[in-house]
PDB file of C-alpha atoms and ligand atoms in Angstrom:
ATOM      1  CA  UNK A   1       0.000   0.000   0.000  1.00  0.00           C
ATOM      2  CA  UNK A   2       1.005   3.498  -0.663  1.00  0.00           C
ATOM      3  CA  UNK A   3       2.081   5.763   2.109  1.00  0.00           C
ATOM      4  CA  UNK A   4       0.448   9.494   2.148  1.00  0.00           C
ATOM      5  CA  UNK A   5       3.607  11.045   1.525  1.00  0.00           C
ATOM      6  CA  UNK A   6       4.442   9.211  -1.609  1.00  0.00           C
ATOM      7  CA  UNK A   7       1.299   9.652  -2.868  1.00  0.00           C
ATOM      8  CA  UNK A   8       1.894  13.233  -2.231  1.00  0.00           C
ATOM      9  CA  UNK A   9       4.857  13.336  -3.634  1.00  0.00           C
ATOM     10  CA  UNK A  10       3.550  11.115  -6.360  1.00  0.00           C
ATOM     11  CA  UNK A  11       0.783  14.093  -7.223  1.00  0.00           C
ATOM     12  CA  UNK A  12       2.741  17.172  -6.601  1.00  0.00           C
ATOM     13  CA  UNK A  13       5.342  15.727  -9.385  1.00  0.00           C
ATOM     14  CA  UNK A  14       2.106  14.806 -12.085  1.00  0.00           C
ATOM     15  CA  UNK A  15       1.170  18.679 -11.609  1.00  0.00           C
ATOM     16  CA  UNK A  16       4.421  19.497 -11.929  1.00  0.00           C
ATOM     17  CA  UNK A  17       4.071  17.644 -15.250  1.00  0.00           C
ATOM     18  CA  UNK A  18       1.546  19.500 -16.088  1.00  0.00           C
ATOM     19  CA  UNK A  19       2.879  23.046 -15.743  1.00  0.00           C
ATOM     20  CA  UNK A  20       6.390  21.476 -17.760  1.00  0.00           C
ATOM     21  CA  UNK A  21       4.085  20.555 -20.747  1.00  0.00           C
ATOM     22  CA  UNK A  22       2.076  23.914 -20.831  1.00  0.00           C
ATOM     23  CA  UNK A  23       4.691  25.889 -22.970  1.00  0.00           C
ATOM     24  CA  UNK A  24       4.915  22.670 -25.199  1.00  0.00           C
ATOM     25  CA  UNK A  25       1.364  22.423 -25.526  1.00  0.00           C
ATOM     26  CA  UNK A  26       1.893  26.242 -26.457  1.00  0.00           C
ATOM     27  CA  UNK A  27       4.182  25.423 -29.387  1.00  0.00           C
ATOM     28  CA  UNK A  28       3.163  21.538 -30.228  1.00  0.00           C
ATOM     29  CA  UNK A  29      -0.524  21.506 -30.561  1.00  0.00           C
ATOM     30  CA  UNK A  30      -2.174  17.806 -30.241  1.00  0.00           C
ATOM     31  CA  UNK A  31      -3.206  16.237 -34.136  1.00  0.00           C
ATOM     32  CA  UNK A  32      -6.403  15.459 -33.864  1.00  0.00           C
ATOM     33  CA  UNK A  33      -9.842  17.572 -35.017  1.00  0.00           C
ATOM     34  CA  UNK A  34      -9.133  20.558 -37.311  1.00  0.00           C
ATOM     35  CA  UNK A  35      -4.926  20.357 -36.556  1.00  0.00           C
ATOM     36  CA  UNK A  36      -4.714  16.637 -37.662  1.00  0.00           C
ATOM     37  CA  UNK A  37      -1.560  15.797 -39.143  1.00  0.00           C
ATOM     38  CA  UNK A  38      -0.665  12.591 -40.985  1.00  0.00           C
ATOM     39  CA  UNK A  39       3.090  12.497 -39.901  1.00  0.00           C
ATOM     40  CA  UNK A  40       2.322  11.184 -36.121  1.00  0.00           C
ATOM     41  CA  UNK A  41       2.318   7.597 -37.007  1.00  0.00           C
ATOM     42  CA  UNK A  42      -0.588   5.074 -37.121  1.00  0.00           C
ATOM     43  CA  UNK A  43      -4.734   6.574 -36.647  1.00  0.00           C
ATOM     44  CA  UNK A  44      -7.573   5.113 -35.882  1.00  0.00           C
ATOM     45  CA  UNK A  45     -11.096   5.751 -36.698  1.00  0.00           C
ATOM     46  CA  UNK A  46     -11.609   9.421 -34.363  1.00  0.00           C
ATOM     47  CA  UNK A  47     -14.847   7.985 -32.743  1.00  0.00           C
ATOM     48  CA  UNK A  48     -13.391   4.940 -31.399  1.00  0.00           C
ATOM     49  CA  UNK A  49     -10.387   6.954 -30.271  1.00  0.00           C
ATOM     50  CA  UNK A  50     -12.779   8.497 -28.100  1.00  0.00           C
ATOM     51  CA  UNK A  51     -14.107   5.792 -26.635  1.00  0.00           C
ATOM     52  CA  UNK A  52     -11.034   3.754 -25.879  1.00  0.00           C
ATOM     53  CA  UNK A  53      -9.370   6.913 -24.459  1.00  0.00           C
ATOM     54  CA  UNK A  54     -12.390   8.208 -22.140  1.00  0.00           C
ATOM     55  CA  UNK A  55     -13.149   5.051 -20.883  1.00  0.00           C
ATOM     56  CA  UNK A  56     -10.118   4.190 -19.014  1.00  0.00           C
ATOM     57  CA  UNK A  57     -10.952   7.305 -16.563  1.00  0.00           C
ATOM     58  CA  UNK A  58     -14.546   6.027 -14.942  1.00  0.00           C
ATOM     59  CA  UNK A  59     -13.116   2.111 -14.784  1.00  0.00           C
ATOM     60  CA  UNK A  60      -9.702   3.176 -13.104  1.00  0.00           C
ATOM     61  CA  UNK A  61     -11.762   5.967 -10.633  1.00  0.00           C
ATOM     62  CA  UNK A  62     -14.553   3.563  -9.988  1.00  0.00           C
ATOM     63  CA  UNK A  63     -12.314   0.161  -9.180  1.00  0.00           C
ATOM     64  CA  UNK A  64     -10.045   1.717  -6.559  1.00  0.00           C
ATOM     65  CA  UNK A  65     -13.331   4.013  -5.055  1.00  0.00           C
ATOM     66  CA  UNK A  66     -15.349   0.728  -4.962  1.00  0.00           C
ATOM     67  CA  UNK A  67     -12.333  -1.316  -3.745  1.00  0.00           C
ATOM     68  CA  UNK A  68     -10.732   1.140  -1.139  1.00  0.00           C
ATOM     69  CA  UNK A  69     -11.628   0.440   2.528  1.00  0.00           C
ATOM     70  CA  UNK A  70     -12.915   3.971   3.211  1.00  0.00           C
ATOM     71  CA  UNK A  71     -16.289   4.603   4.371  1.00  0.00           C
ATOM     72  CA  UNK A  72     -18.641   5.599   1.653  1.00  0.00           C
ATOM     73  CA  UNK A  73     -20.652   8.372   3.079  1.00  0.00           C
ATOM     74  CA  UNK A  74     -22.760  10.700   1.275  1.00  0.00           C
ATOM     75  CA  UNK A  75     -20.715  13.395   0.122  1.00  0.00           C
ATOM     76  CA  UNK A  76     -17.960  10.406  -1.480  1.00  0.00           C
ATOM     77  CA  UNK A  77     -20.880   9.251  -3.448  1.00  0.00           C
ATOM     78  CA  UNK A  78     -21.638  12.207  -4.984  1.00  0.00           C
ATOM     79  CA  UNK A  79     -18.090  12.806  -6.094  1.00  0.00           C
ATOM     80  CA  UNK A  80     -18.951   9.241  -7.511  1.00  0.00           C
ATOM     81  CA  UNK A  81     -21.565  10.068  -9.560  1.00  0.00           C
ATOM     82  CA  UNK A  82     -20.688  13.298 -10.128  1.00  0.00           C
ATOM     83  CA  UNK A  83     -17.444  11.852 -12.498  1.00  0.00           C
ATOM     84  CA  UNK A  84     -19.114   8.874 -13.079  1.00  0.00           C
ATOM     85  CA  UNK A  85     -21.808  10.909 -14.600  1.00  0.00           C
ATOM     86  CA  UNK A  86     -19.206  13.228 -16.572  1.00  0.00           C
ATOM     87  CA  UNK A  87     -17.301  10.451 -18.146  1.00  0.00           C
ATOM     88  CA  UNK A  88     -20.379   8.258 -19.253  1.00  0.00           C
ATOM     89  CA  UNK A  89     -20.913  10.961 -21.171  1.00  0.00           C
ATOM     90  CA  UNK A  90     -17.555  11.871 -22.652  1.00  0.00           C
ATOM     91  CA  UNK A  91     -16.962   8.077 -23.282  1.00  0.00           C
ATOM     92  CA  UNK A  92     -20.185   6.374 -24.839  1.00  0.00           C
ATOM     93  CA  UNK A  93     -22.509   9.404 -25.512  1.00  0.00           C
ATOM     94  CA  UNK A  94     -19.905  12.087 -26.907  1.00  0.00           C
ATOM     95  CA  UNK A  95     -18.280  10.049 -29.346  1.00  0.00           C
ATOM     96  CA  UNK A  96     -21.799   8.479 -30.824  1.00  0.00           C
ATOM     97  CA  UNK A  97     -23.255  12.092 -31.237  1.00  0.00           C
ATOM     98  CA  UNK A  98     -19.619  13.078 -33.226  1.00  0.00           C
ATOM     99  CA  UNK A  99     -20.188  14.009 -36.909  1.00  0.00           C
ATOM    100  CA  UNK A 100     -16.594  13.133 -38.101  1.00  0.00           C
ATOM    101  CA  UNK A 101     -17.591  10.470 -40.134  1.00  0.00           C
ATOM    102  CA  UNK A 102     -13.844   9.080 -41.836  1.00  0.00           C
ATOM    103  CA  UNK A 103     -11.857  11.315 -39.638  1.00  0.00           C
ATOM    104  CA  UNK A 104      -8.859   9.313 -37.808  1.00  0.00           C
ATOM    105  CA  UNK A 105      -6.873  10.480 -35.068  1.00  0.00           C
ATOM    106  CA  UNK A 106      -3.276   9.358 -34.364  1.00  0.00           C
ATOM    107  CA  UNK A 107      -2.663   5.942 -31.660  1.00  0.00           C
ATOM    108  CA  UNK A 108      -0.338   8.208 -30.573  1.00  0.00           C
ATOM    109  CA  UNK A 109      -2.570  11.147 -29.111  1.00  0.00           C
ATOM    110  CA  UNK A 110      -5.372   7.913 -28.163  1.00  0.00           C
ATOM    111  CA  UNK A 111      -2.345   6.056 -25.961  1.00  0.00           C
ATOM    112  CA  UNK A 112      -1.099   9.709 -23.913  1.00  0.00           C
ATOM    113  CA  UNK A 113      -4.774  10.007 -23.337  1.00  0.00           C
ATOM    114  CA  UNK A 114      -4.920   6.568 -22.389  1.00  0.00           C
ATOM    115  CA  UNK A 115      -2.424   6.805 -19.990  1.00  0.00           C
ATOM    116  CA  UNK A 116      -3.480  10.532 -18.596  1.00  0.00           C
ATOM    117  CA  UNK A 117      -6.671   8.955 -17.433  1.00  0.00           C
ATOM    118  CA  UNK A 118      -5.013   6.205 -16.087  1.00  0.00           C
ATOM    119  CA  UNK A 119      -3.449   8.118 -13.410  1.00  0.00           C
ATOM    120  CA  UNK A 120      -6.049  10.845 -13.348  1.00  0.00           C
ATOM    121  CA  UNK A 121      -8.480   8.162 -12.508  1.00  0.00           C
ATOM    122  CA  UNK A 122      -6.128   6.375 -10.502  1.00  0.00           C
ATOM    123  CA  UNK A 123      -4.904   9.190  -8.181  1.00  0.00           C
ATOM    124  CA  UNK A 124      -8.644  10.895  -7.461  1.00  0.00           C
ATOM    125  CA  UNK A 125     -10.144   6.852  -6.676  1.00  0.00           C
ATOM    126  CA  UNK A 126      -7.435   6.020  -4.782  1.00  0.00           C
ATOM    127  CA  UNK A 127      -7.477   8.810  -2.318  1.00  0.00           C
ATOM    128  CA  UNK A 128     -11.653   8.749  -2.003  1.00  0.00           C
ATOM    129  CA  UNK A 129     -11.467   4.936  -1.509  1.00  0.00           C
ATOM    130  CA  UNK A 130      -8.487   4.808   0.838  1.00  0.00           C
ATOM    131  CA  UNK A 131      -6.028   7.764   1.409  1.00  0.00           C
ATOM    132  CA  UNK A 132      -8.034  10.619   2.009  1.00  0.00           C
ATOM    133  CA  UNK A 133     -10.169  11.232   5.544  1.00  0.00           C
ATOM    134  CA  UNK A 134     -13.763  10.374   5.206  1.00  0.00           C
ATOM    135  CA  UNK A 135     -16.001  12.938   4.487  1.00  0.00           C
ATOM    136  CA  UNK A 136     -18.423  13.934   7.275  1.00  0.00           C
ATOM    137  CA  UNK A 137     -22.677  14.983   7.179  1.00  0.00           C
ATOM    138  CA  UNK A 138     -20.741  18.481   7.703  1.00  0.00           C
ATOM    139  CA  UNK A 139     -19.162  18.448   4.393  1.00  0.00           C
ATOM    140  CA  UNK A 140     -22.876  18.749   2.797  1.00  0.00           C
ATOM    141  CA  UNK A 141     -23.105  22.569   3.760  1.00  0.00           C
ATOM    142  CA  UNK A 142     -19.422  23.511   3.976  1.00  0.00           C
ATOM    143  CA  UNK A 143     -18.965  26.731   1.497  1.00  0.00           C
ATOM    144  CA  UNK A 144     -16.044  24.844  -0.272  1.00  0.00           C
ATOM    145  CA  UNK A 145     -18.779  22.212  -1.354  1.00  0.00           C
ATOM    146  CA  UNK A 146     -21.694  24.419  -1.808  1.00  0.00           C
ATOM    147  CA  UNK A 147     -19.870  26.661  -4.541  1.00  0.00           C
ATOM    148  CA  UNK A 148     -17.413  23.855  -5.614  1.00  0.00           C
ATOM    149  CA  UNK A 149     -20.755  22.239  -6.664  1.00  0.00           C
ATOM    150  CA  UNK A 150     -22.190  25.274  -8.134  1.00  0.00           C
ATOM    151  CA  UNK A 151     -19.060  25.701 -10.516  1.00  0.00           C
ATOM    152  CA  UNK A 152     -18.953  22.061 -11.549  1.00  0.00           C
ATOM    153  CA  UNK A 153     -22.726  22.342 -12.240  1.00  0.00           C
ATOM    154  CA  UNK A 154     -22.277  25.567 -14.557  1.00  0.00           C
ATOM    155  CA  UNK A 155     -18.967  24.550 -16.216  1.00  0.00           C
ATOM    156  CA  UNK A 156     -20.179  21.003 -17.271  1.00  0.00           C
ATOM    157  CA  UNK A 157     -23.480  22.913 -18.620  1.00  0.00           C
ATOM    158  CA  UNK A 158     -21.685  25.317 -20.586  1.00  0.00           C
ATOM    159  CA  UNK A 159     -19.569  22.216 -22.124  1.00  0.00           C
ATOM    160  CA  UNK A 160     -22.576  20.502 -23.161  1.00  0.00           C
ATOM    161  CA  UNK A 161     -24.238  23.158 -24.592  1.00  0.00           C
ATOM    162  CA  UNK A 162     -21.066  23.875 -26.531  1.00  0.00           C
ATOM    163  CA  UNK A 163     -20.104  21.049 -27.315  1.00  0.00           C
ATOM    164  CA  UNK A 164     -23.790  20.286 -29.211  1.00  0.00           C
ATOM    165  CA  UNK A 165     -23.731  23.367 -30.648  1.00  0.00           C
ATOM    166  CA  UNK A 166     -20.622  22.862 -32.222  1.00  0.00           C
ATOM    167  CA  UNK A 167     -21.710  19.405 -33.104  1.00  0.00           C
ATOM    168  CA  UNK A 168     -24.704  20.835 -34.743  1.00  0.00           C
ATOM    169  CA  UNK A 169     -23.047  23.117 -37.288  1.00  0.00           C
ATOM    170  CA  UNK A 170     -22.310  19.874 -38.953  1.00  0.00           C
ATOM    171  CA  UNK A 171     -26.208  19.526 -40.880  1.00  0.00           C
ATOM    172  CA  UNK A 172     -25.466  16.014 -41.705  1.00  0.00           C
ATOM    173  CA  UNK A 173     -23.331  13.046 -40.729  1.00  0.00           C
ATOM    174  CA  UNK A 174     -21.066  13.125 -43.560  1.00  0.00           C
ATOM    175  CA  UNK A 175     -20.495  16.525 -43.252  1.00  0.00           C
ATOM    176  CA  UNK A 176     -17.037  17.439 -41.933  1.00  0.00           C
ATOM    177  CA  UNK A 177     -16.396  20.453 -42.783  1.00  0.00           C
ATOM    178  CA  UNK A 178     -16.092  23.901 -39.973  1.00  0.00           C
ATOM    179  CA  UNK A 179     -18.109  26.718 -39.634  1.00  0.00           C
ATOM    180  CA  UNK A 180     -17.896  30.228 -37.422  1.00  0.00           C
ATOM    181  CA  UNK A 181     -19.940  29.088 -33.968  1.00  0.00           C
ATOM    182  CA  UNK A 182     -22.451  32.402 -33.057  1.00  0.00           C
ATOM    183  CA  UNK A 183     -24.559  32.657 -30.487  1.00  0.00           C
ATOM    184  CA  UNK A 184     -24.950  32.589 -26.832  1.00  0.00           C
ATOM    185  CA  UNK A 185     -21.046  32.293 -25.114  1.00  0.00           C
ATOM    186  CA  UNK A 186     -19.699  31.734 -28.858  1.00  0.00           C
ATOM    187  CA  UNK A 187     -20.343  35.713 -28.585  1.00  0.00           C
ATOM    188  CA  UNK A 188     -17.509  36.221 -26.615  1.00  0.00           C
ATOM    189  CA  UNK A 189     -15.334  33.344 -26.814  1.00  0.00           C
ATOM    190  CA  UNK A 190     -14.008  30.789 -29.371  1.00  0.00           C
ATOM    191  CA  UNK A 191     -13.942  27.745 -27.329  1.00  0.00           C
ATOM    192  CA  UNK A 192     -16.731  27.915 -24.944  1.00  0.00           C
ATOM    193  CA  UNK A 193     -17.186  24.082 -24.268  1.00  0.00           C
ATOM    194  CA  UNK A 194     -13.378  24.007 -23.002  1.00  0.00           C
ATOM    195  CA  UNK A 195     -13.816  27.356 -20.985  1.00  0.00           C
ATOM    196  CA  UNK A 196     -16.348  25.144 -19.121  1.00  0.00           C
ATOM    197  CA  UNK A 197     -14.745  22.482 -18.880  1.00  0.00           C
ATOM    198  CA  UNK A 198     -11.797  24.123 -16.933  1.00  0.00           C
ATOM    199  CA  UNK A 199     -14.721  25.657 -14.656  1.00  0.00           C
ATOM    200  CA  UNK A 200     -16.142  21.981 -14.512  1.00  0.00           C
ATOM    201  CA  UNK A 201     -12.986  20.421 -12.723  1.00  0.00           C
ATOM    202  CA  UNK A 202     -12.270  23.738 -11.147  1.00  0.00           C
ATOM    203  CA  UNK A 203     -15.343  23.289  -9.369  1.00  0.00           C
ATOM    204  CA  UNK A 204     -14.644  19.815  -8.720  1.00  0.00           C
ATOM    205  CA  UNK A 205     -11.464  20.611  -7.140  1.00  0.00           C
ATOM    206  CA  UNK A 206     -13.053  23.117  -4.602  1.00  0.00           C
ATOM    207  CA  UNK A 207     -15.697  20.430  -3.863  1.00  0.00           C
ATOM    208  CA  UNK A 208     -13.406  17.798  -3.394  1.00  0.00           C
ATOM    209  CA  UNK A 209     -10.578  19.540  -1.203  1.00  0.00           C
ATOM    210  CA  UNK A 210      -8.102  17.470  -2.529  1.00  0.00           C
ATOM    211  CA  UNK A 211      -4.616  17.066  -4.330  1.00  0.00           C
ATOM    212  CA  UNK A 212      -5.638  14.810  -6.772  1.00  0.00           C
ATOM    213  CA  UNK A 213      -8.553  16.554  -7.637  1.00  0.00           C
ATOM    214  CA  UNK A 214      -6.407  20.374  -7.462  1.00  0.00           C
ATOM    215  CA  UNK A 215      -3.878  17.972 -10.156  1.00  0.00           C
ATOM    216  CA  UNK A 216      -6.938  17.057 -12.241  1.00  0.00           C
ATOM    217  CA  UNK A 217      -8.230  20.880 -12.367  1.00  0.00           C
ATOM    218  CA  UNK A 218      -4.564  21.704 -13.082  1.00  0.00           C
ATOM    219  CA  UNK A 219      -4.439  19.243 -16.030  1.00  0.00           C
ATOM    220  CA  UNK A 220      -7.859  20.689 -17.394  1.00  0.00           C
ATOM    221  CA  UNK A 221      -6.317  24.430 -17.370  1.00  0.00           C
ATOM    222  CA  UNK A 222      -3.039  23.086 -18.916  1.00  0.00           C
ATOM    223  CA  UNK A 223      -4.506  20.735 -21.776  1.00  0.00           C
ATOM    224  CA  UNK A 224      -7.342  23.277 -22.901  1.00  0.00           C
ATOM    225  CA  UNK A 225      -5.735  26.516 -22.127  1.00  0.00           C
ATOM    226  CA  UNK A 226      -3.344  26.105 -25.667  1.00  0.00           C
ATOM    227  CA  UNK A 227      -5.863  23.793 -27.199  1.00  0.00           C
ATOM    228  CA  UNK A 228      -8.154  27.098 -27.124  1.00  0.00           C
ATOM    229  CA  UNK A 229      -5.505  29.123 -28.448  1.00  0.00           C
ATOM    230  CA  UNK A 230      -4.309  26.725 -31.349  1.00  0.00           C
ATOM    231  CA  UNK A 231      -8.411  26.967 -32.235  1.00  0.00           C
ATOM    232  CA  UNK A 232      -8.652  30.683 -31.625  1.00  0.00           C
ATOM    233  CA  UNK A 233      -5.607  31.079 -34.440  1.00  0.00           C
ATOM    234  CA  UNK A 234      -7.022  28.555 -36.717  1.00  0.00           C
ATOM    235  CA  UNK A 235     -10.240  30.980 -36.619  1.00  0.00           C
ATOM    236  CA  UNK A 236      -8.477  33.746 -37.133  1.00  0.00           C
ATOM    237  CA  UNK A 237      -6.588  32.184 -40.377  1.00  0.00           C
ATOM    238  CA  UNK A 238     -10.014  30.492 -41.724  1.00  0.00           C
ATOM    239  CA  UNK A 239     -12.874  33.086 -41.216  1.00  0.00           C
ATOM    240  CA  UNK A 240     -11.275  36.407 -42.854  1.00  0.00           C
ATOM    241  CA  UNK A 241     -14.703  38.082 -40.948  1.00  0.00           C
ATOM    242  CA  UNK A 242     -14.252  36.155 -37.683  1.00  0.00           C
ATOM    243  CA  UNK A 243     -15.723  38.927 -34.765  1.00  0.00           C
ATOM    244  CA  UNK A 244     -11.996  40.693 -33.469  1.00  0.00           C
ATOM    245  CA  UNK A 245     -13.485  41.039 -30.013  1.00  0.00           C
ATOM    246  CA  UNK A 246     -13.766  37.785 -29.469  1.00  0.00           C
ATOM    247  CA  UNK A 247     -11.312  35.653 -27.081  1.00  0.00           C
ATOM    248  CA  UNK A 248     -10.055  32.218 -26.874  1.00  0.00           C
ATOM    249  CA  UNK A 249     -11.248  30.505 -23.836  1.00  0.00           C
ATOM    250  CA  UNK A 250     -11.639  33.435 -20.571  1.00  0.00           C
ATOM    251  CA  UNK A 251     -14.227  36.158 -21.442  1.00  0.00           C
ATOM    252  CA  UNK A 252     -13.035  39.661 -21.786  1.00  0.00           C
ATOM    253  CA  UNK A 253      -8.900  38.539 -20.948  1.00  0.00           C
ATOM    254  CA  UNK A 254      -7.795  35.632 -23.046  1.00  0.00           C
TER     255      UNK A 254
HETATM  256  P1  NDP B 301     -13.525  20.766 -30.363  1.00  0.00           P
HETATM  257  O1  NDP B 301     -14.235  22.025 -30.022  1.00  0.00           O
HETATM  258  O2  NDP B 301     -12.295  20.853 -31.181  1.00  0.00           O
HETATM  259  O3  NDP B 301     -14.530  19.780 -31.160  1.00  0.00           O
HETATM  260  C1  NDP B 301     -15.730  19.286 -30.626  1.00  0.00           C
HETATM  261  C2  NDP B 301     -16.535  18.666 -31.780  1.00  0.00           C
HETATM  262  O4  NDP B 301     -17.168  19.692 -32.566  1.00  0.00           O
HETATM  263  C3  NDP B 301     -15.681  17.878 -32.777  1.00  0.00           C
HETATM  264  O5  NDP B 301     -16.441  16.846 -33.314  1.00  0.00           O
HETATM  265  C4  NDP B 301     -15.360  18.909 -33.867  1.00  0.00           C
HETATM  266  O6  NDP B 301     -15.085  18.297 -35.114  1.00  0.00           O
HETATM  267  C5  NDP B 301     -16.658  19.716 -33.908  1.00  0.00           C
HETATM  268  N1  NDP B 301     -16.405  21.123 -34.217  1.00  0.00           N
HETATM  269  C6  NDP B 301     -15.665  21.981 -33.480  1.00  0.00           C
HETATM  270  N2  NDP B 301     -15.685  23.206 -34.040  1.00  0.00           N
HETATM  271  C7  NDP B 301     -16.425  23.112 -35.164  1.00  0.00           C
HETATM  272  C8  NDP B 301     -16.788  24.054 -36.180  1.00  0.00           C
HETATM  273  N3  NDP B 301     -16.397  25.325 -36.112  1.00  0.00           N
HETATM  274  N4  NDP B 301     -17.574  23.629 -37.220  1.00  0.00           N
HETATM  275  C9  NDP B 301     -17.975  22.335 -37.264  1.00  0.00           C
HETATM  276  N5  NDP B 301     -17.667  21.395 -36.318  1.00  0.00           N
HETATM  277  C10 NDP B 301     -16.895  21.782 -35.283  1.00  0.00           C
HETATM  278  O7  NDP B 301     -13.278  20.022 -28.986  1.00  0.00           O
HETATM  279  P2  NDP B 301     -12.063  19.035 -28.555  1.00  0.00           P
HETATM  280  O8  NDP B 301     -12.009  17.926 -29.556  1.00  0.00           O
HETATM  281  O9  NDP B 301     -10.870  19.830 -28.239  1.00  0.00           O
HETATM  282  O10 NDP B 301     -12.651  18.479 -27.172  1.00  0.00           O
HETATM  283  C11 NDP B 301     -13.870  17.742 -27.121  1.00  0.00           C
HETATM  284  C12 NDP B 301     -14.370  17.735 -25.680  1.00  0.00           C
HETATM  285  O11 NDP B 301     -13.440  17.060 -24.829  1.00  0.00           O
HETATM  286  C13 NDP B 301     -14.559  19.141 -25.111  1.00  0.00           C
HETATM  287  O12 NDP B 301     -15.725  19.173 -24.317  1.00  0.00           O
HETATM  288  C14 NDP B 301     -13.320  19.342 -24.232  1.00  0.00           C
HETATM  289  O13 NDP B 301     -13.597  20.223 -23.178  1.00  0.00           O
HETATM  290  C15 NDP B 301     -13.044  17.905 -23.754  1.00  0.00           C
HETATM  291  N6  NDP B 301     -11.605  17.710 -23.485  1.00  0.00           N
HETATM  292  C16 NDP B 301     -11.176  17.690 -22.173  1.00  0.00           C
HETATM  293  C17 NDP B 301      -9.828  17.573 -21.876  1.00  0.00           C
HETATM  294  C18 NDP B 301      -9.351  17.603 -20.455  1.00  0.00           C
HETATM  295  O14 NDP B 301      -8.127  17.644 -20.233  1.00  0.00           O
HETATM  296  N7  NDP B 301     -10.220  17.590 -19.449  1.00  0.00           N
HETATM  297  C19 NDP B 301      -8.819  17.433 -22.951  1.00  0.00           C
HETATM  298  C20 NDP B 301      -9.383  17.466 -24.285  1.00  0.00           C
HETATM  299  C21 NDP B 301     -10.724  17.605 -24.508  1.00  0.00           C
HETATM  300  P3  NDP B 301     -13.581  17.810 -35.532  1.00  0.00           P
HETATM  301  O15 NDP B 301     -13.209  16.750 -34.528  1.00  0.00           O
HETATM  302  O16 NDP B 301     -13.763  17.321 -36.915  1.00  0.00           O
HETATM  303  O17 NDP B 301     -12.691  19.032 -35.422  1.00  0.00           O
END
C-alpha cells in the first residue's frame, strides 16, 4: 500500500508535469480535429479513439473508489456520480453524437490520453477509496462544497451546450467540414465548451478539497488553455470576418 507522503509526492510531481508541458502544448498543438496531421504515425477511426481513451478514466476511478476500505458516506458518493456521470458521457454518448464520419486520429494522441486517465483516474479513486479522511454529514453545507458544486454544475453545462452546438453546425453526418460558432457564449469566446470544462474540474477541485482533484483541475487548465488558443488562431486564419473582439477561452482577458 502506498504511504500518504508518496502519494503526495507522487501528485505534486504529475502537476508538476503539467505546468512542464504547458509551454509545449503552447508550441506543439495535439493532431487530432481541425490540426490533424498525418506524420504522427498510425490513426484510428476518431470515434473509437474516443471511446477507448475516455473510458479508461470512470473504470480506473470507480475500481479503486469501490475497492478502497474507506467509508462511503454521502458526500464520497456524490463525487462518484458526479465523475461517473461526466465520463459516461464523454466516453459512450460524446463520441456516438460526433459528426466526423472518416476522420482518424493518431494511436499516438489515443495512448497519452490513455495513460493521462489512467493516473487521473487512478490518483482521485485512490485517495476517495483509501487515502483521504472520510467525508463527514458536515461536508454537505461547507462553502467549499456548496460553490465547488455550483461551478462544476455551470462549467459542465456550458460544455454541453457547446459542445452540441458545435456538433450541430455539422447539418449532416457526412459533413465534416467547420463553420464560425455564433450565439450565446460563442459571442464572446471561441472555445466555450473548453472554458467550461476548466470551470467543470475547477469546481470539482473546490468540492473535493483534494490534491488529486487540485492535479486534475490543473491538467484541465493546462490541456485546454493552448488547445483554445491553437483553435482561436485557426479561426483567425479560416474566417477572414471572424468577430476581433472575441477571445479564446476566458471572457473579456484571453
Ligand atoms: P472541439 O471544439 O475541437 O470539437 C468538438 C466537436 O465539434 C468535434 O467533433 C469537432 O469536429 C466539432 N467542431 C468543433 N468546431 C467546429 C466548427 N467550427 N464547425 C464544425 N464542427 C466543429 O473540442 P475538442 O475535440 O478539443 O474536445 C472535445 C471535448 O473534450 C470538449 O468538451 C473538451 O472540453 C473535452 N476535453 C477535455 C480535456 C481535459 O483535459 N479535461 C482534454 C481534451 C478535450 P472535428 O473533430 O472534426 O474538429
Amino acid at each position: 500500500m502506498i504511504t500518504l507522503v508518496s502519494f503526495r509526492l507522487l501528485t505534486w510531481t504529475w502537476i508538476g508535469i503539467a505546468l512542464l508541458l504547458i509551454p509545449v502544448q503552447v508550441v506543439i498543438t495535439a493532431p487530432y480535429g481541425r490540426h490533424s496531421k498525418t506524420s504522427w504515425g498510425p490513426t484510428i477511426d476518431n470515434r473509437l479513439g474516443w471511446v477507448l481513451m475516455e473510458i479508461v478514466s470512470p473504470l480506473a476511478f470507480g475500481y479503486f473508489f469501490l475497492t478502497g476500505d474507506n467509508p462511503k458516506t454521502g458526500p464520497a458518493w456524490l463525487l462518484f456520480a458526479l465523475w461517473m456521470g461526466h465520463y459516461l458521457n464523454r466516453s459512450l454518448i460524446f463520441p456516438l453524437r460526433l459528426r466526423t464520419a472518416g476522420k482518424r486520429m493518431p494511436v499516438a494522441i489515443a495512448a497519452s490520453a490513455v495513460f493521462f486517465n489512467l493516473v487521473n483516474g487512478s490518483l482521485n479513486g485512490y485517495w476517495l477509496g483509501t487515502l483521504g479522511a472520510p467525508y463527514s454529514s458536515g461536508w454537505w453545507t461547507d462553502p467549499r462544497f456548496l460553490a465547488g458544486l455550483s461551478l462544476f454544475l455551470t462549467g459542465a453545462a456550458i460544455n454541453n451546450w457547446a459542445d452540441n452546438r458545435l456538433i450541430h453546425l455539422r447539418r449532416q453526418k457526412d459533413d465534416t467540414g467547420y463553420r464560425m460558432p455564433s450565439g450565446g457564449l460563442f459571442r464572446f469566446l471561441s472555445c466555450p465548451n473548453h472554458f467550461g470544462e476548466i470551470i467543470e474540474w475547477t469546481g470539482f477541485a473546490l468540492l473535493a478539497w483534494n490534491l488529486p482533484a487540485l492535479a486534475f483541475a490543473v491538467w484541465t487548465a493546462a490541456n485546454l488553455i493552448p488547445r483554445a488558443l491553437a483553435h482561436h488562431r485557426w479561426y483567425r486564419a479560416h474566417f477572414p470576418d471572424y468577430p476581433p473582439k472575441r477571445k479564446a477561452v476566458i471572457p473579456g482577458v484571453l
